[in-house]
Amino acid sequence: MSPRPRSIGLAIAGAVLASSLVPAAASADRVTSPRPWKATNTYLVRQSLDGRTSPKLEPRAKVDHVRAGQWVRISCQTTGENAYGSTVWDKVGAYYVPDHYIRTFTTGFIKGAPRCKGPAPQPRPNSALYDQAAAAGFGGLPGGSTRISASTGARNRDDGIVILRWFIPNHDAGGRLLVGDGRGFSGAPDDVHRSRAYLAWNTKTGAVTFTVTPTTVSTALPRSLKGPGICTKFKIPYPCVKDYPLPPRIRGGEHIPALPISVKSSFGDVHSTDWQARHTNNVAVRREGSGRLHVKASLVNSVTNDFVVTAAGRRIAPGAWSVDYDVTLERRPAGGYAIRAIGNGYPAIEAYYYGRTNTVAHRRFQRKIDPAMRRTWRKVGPLSLNPLVLDPGGGVGALNEFSWFTCTDRSDGGSFCDKRGSSKGQWFAKAGDYTTTGGGPAE
């Protein structure tokens, strides 16, 4: 028997398959505005896409199955794995491609388009790391902590959770009165329990939580609390380091619940209250644009904040140093996150991204503290050459007069700090001492 008829049949079949991929013929309709589906319609490919045998990102069956600028026919549509922010997949020729990069003039199914036959694939399971991040940020509230939740609408095409944490690297804090977190930078989701406060952001839903953790009093209490104060000499007041007797209510080893969080509707209502007792942590959070998250926080611990004394004829709170930050987080078009933190050089900050199916934490931002903030000087002036350990935790850096910087993320997951937009901290701290190499030490 002659093989010729079989060759002709294969050629015809190949031509039919290829017709879905070649540039539109004269009889085909190029879709340039919203319209119902027709078999002869062709749609513009906005980015080169690999072909898959099923509607999911992996595995890939054919590299560059369709190329940017090509006009293609869509034979059917279906739902599948989330790809670039959409669960819609298009059948083009023999393979599936993500609908997100095919210009169909709709974010859902094309009106009248047939559904591809066969069951839709099950979504890939969450990674254990993602589940841990979800539990840390959105699960049960740790004892003694306080939390707010918000539906911000700040979403992007990532399917994951960003956790931003403030923590004290040292074991001691608050003039040796309090217990620090005693750790370095860490991508472990559970280290929210070894942090002073943390923000969790679900980038797919826009859900946000902000949590402040309890304060722990040291078991080895000092006799007094050393802190900045105002002394007088020849009736002239000047700043100095003073010893303040501890209030009798403070007992070693106690876990003092976090102060409540007051949600502010205006960012202007969230500001520093250094030297003034306050009984709330103040937070404002909102979406800006389509996907940027903006958070402003002024935080105080629940022990030294209301420690009020009389000095130089006025009432001050020497332990009431609010930690003040203005933070924005936004996904970059090419991936990763642009993070900017404006505020005090204390405590340390870190941000990690946990993708839903990722097995590793992606470092996005780290900002260390300067060890010099653990020291001050016995005198103020050009002859201040005698160092004194004021606070082994470095908390003096929370005073606006000591440090105030703008820090932005680096490509290695660290941060670069400078004094843009601020005249604060000019004499006591150098911005370069806070610039951090990703993966480096926390102080």
CSV table of N, CA and C in Angstrom, one decimal, residues 321-375:
chain,number,residue,atom,x,y,z
A,321,TRP,N,10.3,56.2,75.9
A,321,TRP,CA,10.9,56.6,74.6
A,321,TRP,C,10.1,55.8,73.5
A,322,SER,N,9.3,56.4,72.8
A,322,SER,CA,8.5,55.7,71.8
A,322,SER,C,9.4,55.4,70.6
A,323,VAL,N,9.2,54.2,70.1
A,323,VAL,CA,9.8,53.7,68.9
A,323,VAL,C,8.9,54.1,67.7
A,324,ASP,N,9.4,54.9,66.8
A,324,ASP,CA,8.6,55.6,65.8
A,324,ASP,C,9.0,55.2,64.4
A,325,TYR,N,8.1,54.7,63.6
A,325,TYR,CA,8.4,54.3,62.2
A,325,TYR,C,7.3,54.6,61.2
A,326,ASP,N,7.7,54.9,60.0
A,326,ASP,CA,6.8,55.1,58.9
A,326,ASP,C,7.4,54.2,57.8
A,327,VAL,N,6.6,53.2,57.4
A,327,VAL,CA,7.1,52.1,56.6
A,327,VAL,C,6.2,52.0,55.4
A,328,THR,N,6.8,51.8,54.2
A,328,THR,CA,6.0,51.5,53.0
A,328,THR,C,6.6,50.2,52.4
A,329,LEU,N,5.7,49.3,51.8
A,329,LEU,CA,6.1,48.1,51.2
A,329,LEU,C,5.3,48.0,49.9
A,330,GLU,N,6.0,47.6,48.8
A,330,GLU,CA,5.4,47.5,47.5
A,330,GLU,C,6.2,46.5,46.7
A,331,ARG,N,5.4,45.7,46.0
A,331,ARG,CA,6.1,44.7,45.1
A,331,ARG,C,6.6,45.4,43.9
A,332,ARG,N,7.9,45.0,43.5
A,332,ARG,CA,8.5,45.5,42.3
A,332,ARG,C,7.9,44.8,41.1
A,333,PRO,N,7.8,45.4,39.9
A,333,PRO,CA,7.3,44.7,38.7
A,333,PRO,C,8.1,43.5,38.4
A,334,ALA,N,9.4,43.5,38.6
A,334,ALA,CA,10.2,42.3,38.2
A,334,ALA,C,10.3,41.3,39.4
A,335,GLY,N,9.6,41.6,40.5
A,335,GLY,CA,9.7,40.7,41.6
A,335,GLY,C,10.5,41.3,42.8
A,336,GLY,N,10.3,40.8,44.0
A,336,GLY,CA,10.9,41.4,45.1
A,336,GLY,C,10.1,42.5,45.6
A,337,TYR,N,10.6,43.2,46.7
A,337,TYR,CA,9.8,44.3,47.3
A,337,TYR,C,10.6,45.5,47.6
A,338,ALA,N,10.0,46.6,47.3
A,338,ALA,CA,10.6,47.9,47.6
A,338,ALA,C,10.1,48.3,49.0
A,339,ILE,N,11.1,48.4,50.0
A,339,ILE,CA,10.7,48.7,51.4
A,339,ILE,C,11.5,49.9,51.8
A,340,ARG,N,10.8,50.8,52.4
A,340,ARG,CA,11.4,52.0,53.0
A,340,ARG,C,10.9,52.2,54.4
A,341,ALA,N,11.9,52.4,55.3
A,341,ALA,CA,11.5,52.6,56.7
A,341,ALA,C,12.2,53.9,57.2
A,342,ILE,N,11.3,54.8,57.6
A,342,ILE,CA,11.8,56.1,58.2
A,342,ILE,C,11.5,56.1,59.7
A,343,GLY,N,12.6,56.4,60.5
A,343,GLY,CA,12.4,56.4,61.9
A,343,GLY,C,13.6,56.2,62.7
A,344,ASN,N,13.5,55.8,63.9
A,344,ASN,CA,14.6,55.6,64.8
A,344,ASN,C,15.5,54.5,64.4
A,345,GLY,N,16.8,54.6,64.9
A,345,GLY,CA,17.8,53.5,64.7
A,345,GLY,C,17.7,52.4,65.6
A,346,TYR,N,16.5,52.3,66.3
A,346,TYR,CA,16.3,51.2,67.3
A,346,TYR,C,14.9,50.8,67.3
A,347,PRO,N,14.5,49.6,67.5
A,347,PRO,CA,15.4,48.4,67.5
A,347,PRO,C,15.7,47.9,66.1
A,348,ALA,N,16.3,46.7,66.0
A,348,ALA,CA,16.6,46.2,64.6
A,348,ALA,C,15.3,45.8,63.9
A,349,ILE,N,15.3,45.8,62.6
A,349,ILE,CA,14.1,45.5,61.8
A,349,ILE,C,14.5,44.4,60.7
A,350,GLU,N,13.6,43.6,60.4
A,350,GLU,CA,13.8,42.6,59.3
A,350,GLU,C,12.4,42.3,58.7
A,351,ALA,N,12.5,42.0,57.4
A,351,ALA,CA,11.3,41.6,56.6
A,351,ALA,C,11.6,40.4,55.7
A,352,TYR,N,10.7,39.4,55.7
A,352,TYR,CA,10.9,38.2,54.9
A,352,TYR,C,9.6,38.0,54.2
A,353,TYR,N,9.7,37.4,53.0
A,353,TYR,CA,8.6,37.0,52.2
A,353,TYR,C,8.5,35.4,52.2
A,354,TYR,N,7.3,34.9,52.4
A,354,TYR,CA,7.0,33.5,52.5
A,354,TYR,C,6.0,33.2,51.4
A,355,GLY,N,6.4,32.7,50.2
A,355,GLY,CA,5.5,32.3,49.2
A,355,GLY,C,4.7,31.1,49.5
A,356,ARG,N,3.5,31.0,49.0
A,356,ARG,CA,2.6,29.9,49.4
A,356,ARG,C,3.2,28.5,49.1
A,357,THR,N,4.0,28.3,48.1
A,357,THR,CA,4.6,27.0,47.8
A,357,THR,C,6.1,27.0,48.0
A,358,ASN,N,6.6,28.1,48.5
A,358,ASN,CA,8.1,28.2,48.6
A,358,ASN,C,8.5,27.5,49.9
A,359,THR,N,9.7,26.9,49.8
A,359,THR,CA,10.2,26.1,50.9
A,359,THR,C,11.3,26.9,51.6
A,360,VAL,N,11.6,28.1,51.2
A,360,VAL,CA,12.6,28.9,51.8
A,360,VAL,C,12.1,30.3,52.0
A,361,ALA,N,12.5,31.0,53.1
A,361,ALA,CA,12.1,32.4,53.3
A,361,ALA,C,13.0,33.3,52.5
A,362,HIS,N,12.4,34.3,51.9
A,362,HIS,CA,13.1,35.2,51.0
A,362,HIS,C,13.4,36.5,51.8
A,363,ARG,N,14.6,36.8,52.1
A,363,ARG,CA,15.0,38.0,52.8
A,363,ARG,C,14.8,39.2,52.0
A,364,ARG,N,14.0,40.2,52.5
A,364,ARG,CA,13.7,41.4,51.7
A,364,ARG,C,14.2,42.7,52.4
A,365,PHE,N,14.5,42.7,53.7
A,365,PHE,CA,14.9,43.9,54.3
A,365,PHE,C,15.5,43.6,55.7
A,366,GLN,N,16.7,44.1,56.0
A,366,GLN,CA,17.3,44.0,57.3
A,366,GLN,C,18.0,45.3,57.7
A,367,ARG,N,17.7,45.8,58.9
A,367,ARG,CA,18.4,47.0,59.4
A,367,ARG,C,18.8,46.8,60.8
A,368,LYS,N,20.1,46.8,61.0
A,368,LYS,CA,20.7,46.5,62.3
A,368,LYS,C,20.7,47.7,63.2
A,369,ILE,N,21.1,47.5,64.5
A,369,ILE,CA,21.3,48.7,65.4
A,369,ILE,C,22.8,48.9,65.5
A,370,ASP,N,23.2,50.1,65.9
A,370,ASP,CA,24.6,50.5,66.0
A,370,ASP,C,25.0,50.2,67.4
A,371,PRO,N,26.1,49.4,67.7
A,371,PRO,CA,26.5,49.1,69.0
A,371,PRO,C,26.8,50.3,69.8
A,372,ALA,N,27.2,51.4,69.1
A,372,ALA,CA,27.5,52.7,69.8
A,372,ALA,C,26.3,53.2,70.6
A,373,MET,N,25.1,52.8,70.2
A,373,MET,CA,23.9,53.3,70.9
A,373,MET,C,23.8,52.6,72.3
A,374,ARG,N,24.6,51.6,72.6
A,374,ARG,CA,24.6,51.0,73.9
A,374,ARG,C,25.5,51.8,74.9
A,375,ARG,N,26.1,52.9,74.4
A,375,ARG,CA,26.9,53.7,75.2
A,375,ARG,C,26.5,55.2,75.1
